[in-house]
PDB file of C-alpha atoms in Angstrom:
ATOM      1  CA  UNK A 797       9.620 -24.488 -48.396  1.00 55.00           C
ATOM      2  CA  UNK A 798       8.893 -20.784 -47.954  1.00 61.00           C
ATOM      3  CA  UNK A 799       5.311 -21.658 -47.011  1.00 67.00           C
ATOM      4  CA  UNK A 800       6.588 -23.565 -43.978  1.00 72.00           C
ATOM      5  CA  UNK A 801       8.210 -20.408 -42.554  1.00 82.00           C
ATOM      6  CA  UNK A 802       5.721 -18.472 -40.380  1.00 87.00           C
ATOM      7  CA  UNK A 803       4.513 -15.076 -41.556  1.00 94.00           C
ATOM      8  CA  UNK A 804       4.942 -12.324 -38.977  1.00 96.00           C
ATOM      9  CA  UNK A 805       2.610  -9.318 -39.093  1.00 97.00           C
ATOM     10  CA  UNK A 806       4.145  -6.093 -37.798  1.00 97.00           C
ATOM     11  CA  UNK A 807       1.440  -3.591 -36.810  1.00 98.00           C
ATOM     12  CA  UNK A 808       2.367   0.093 -36.507  1.00 97.00           C
ATOM     13  CA  UNK A 809      -0.296   2.600 -35.425  1.00 98.00           C
ATOM     14  CA  UNK A 810       0.622   6.228 -36.131  1.00 97.00           C
ATOM     15  CA  UNK A 811      -0.794   9.717 -35.679  1.00 98.00           C
ATOM     16  CA  UNK A 812       1.110  12.788 -36.928  1.00 97.00           C
ATOM     17  CA  UNK A 813       4.498  11.108 -36.508  1.00 97.00           C
ATOM     18  CA  UNK A 814       5.675  10.825 -40.111  1.00 96.00           C
ATOM     19  CA  UNK A 815       9.394  11.158 -39.347  1.00 94.00           C
ATOM     20  CA  UNK A 816       9.179   8.337 -36.794  1.00 97.00           C
ATOM     21  CA  UNK A 817       7.031   6.220 -39.114  1.00 96.00           C
ATOM     22  CA  UNK A 818       9.703   6.394 -41.824  1.00 94.00           C
ATOM     23  CA  UNK A 819      12.298   5.230 -39.302  1.00 95.00           C
ATOM     24  CA  UNK A 820      10.043   2.406 -38.114  1.00 95.00           C
ATOM     25  CA  UNK A 821       9.453   1.180 -41.676  1.00 93.00           C
ATOM     26  CA  UNK A 822      13.201   1.351 -42.369  1.00 92.00           C
ATOM     27  CA  UNK A 823      13.797  -0.721 -39.244  1.00 94.00           C
ATOM     28  CA  UNK A 824      11.387  -3.402 -40.456  1.00 93.00           C
ATOM     29  CA  UNK A 825      13.155  -3.431 -43.846  1.00 90.00           C
ATOM     30  CA  UNK A 826      16.467  -4.154 -42.114  1.00 92.00           C
ATOM     31  CA  UNK A 827      15.245  -7.306 -40.388  1.00 91.00           C
ATOM     32  CA  UNK A 828      16.784 -10.591 -41.457  1.00 91.00           C
ATOM     33  CA  UNK A 829      13.423 -12.417 -41.229  1.00 90.00           C
ATOM     34  CA  UNK A 830      11.899 -12.142 -44.698  1.00 86.00           C
ATOM     35  CA  UNK A 831       8.330 -13.396 -44.198  1.00 94.00           C
ATOM     36  CA  UNK A 832       6.995 -10.101 -42.873  1.00 94.00           C
ATOM     37  CA  UNK A 833       3.723  -8.322 -43.483  1.00 94.00           C
ATOM     38  CA  UNK A 834       3.708  -4.675 -42.403  1.00 95.00           C
ATOM     39  CA  UNK A 835       0.335  -3.176 -41.469  1.00 96.00           C
ATOM     40  CA  UNK A 836       0.373   0.578 -40.794  1.00 97.00           C
ATOM     41  CA  UNK A 837      -2.746   2.189 -39.324  1.00 98.00           C
ATOM     42  CA  UNK A 838      -2.863   5.953 -39.824  1.00 98.00           C
ATOM     43  CA  UNK A 839      -5.037   7.399 -37.068  1.00 98.00           C
ATOM     44  CA  UNK A 840      -6.295  10.446 -39.027  1.00 97.00           C
ATOM     45  CA  UNK A 841      -2.918  12.157 -39.358  1.00 97.00           C
ATOM     46  CA  UNK A 842      -2.653  15.666 -40.796  1.00 96.00           C
ATOM     47  CA  UNK A 843       1.112  15.708 -41.444  1.00 96.00           C
ATOM     48  CA  UNK A 844       1.371  14.059 -44.881  1.00 94.00           C
ATOM     49  CA  UNK A 845       1.350  10.490 -43.583  1.00 95.00           C
ATOM     50  CA  UNK A 846      -1.407   9.396 -45.975  1.00 93.00           C
ATOM     51  CA  UNK A 847       0.442  10.730 -49.042  1.00 94.00           C
ATOM     52  CA  UNK A 848       3.614   9.014 -47.882  1.00 93.00           C
ATOM     53  CA  UNK A 849       1.821   5.703 -47.330  1.00 91.00           C
ATOM     54  CA  UNK A 850       0.225   5.868 -50.794  1.00 89.00           C
ATOM     55  CA  UNK A 851       3.681   6.270 -52.350  1.00 89.00           C
ATOM     56  CA  UNK A 852       5.578   3.855 -50.087  1.00 83.00           C
ATOM     57  CA  UNK A 853       6.751   0.716 -51.837  1.00 77.00           C
ATOM     58  CA  UNK A 854       8.804  -1.329 -49.377  1.00 75.00           C
ATOM     59  CA  UNK A 855      10.994  -3.772 -51.282  1.00 73.00           C
ATOM     60  CA  UNK A 856      11.411  -6.590 -48.838  1.00 74.00           C
ATOM     61  CA  UNK A 857       7.971  -7.391 -47.435  1.00 85.00           C
ATOM     62  CA  UNK A 858       4.220  -7.287 -47.915  1.00 90.00           C
ATOM     63  CA  UNK A 859       2.787  -3.871 -47.074  1.00 91.00           C
ATOM     64  CA  UNK A 860      -0.710  -2.611 -46.395  1.00 93.00           C
ATOM     65  CA  UNK A 861      -2.094   0.448 -44.718  1.00 94.00           C
ATOM     66  CA  UNK A 862      -5.399   1.468 -43.220  1.00 96.00           C
ATOM     67  CA  UNK A 863      -6.568   5.045 -42.699  1.00 96.00           C
ATOM     68  CA  UNK A 864      -8.922   5.947 -39.867  1.00 97.00           C
ATOM     69  CA  UNK A 865     -11.258   8.752 -40.962  1.00 95.00           C
ATOM     70  CA  UNK A 866     -11.289  10.115 -37.407  1.00 97.00           C
ATOM     71  CA  UNK A 867      -8.800   9.616 -34.610  1.00 97.00           C
ATOM     72  CA  UNK A 868      -9.624   6.665 -32.362  1.00 98.00           C
ATOM     73  CA  UNK A 869      -6.378   6.445 -30.386  1.00 97.00           C
ATOM     74  CA  UNK A 870      -3.416   4.104 -30.336  1.00 96.00           C
ATOM     75  CA  UNK A 871      -5.018   1.062 -28.725  1.00 97.00           C
ATOM     76  CA  UNK A 872      -7.994   0.917 -31.075  1.00 98.00           C
ATOM     77  CA  UNK A 873      -5.741   1.635 -34.079  1.00 98.00           C
ATOM     78  CA  UNK A 874      -3.514  -1.263 -33.026  1.00 98.00           C
ATOM     79  CA  UNK A 875      -6.581  -3.537 -32.816  1.00 98.00           C
ATOM     80  CA  UNK A 876      -7.664  -2.384 -36.283  1.00 98.00           C
ATOM     81  CA  UNK A 877      -4.200  -3.313 -37.570  1.00 98.00           C
ATOM     82  CA  UNK A 878      -4.415  -6.725 -35.950  1.00 98.00           C
ATOM     83  CA  UNK A 879      -7.798  -7.274 -37.616  1.00 98.00           C
ATOM     84  CA  UNK A 880      -6.163  -6.578 -41.020  1.00 97.00           C
ATOM     85  CA  UNK A 881      -3.207  -8.878 -40.325  1.00 96.00           C
ATOM     86  CA  UNK A 882      -2.837 -12.322 -41.826  1.00 95.00           C
ATOM     87  CA  UNK A 883       0.363 -13.468 -40.119  1.00 95.00           C
ATOM     88  CA  UNK A 884       0.720 -16.387 -37.766  1.00 95.00           C
ATOM     89  CA  UNK A 885       2.423 -14.073 -35.279  1.00 96.00           C
ATOM     90  CA  UNK A 886       1.806 -10.394 -34.520  1.00 97.00           C
ATOM     91  CA  UNK A 887       4.447  -7.883 -33.444  1.00 94.00           C
TER      92      UNK A 887
END
């Protein structure tokens, strides 16, 4: 039955905004929809985002992250996240 419920991929691009990223991830965790895949794209942050993402273990959904070696901007980072998504819908 769970397979019949659509998977939603939530894509979050980020660059040196760790405090806001933590809030965004917490917001996704609070959603009532449970078939969520979170894809975070770190756009070459220098504020500890990569260390945080390596240690992050969200409890309620699938989680993956991608790290850009050099900054490519928000739009391209979002497209990279979409390319790594497997959900039927993208948010």
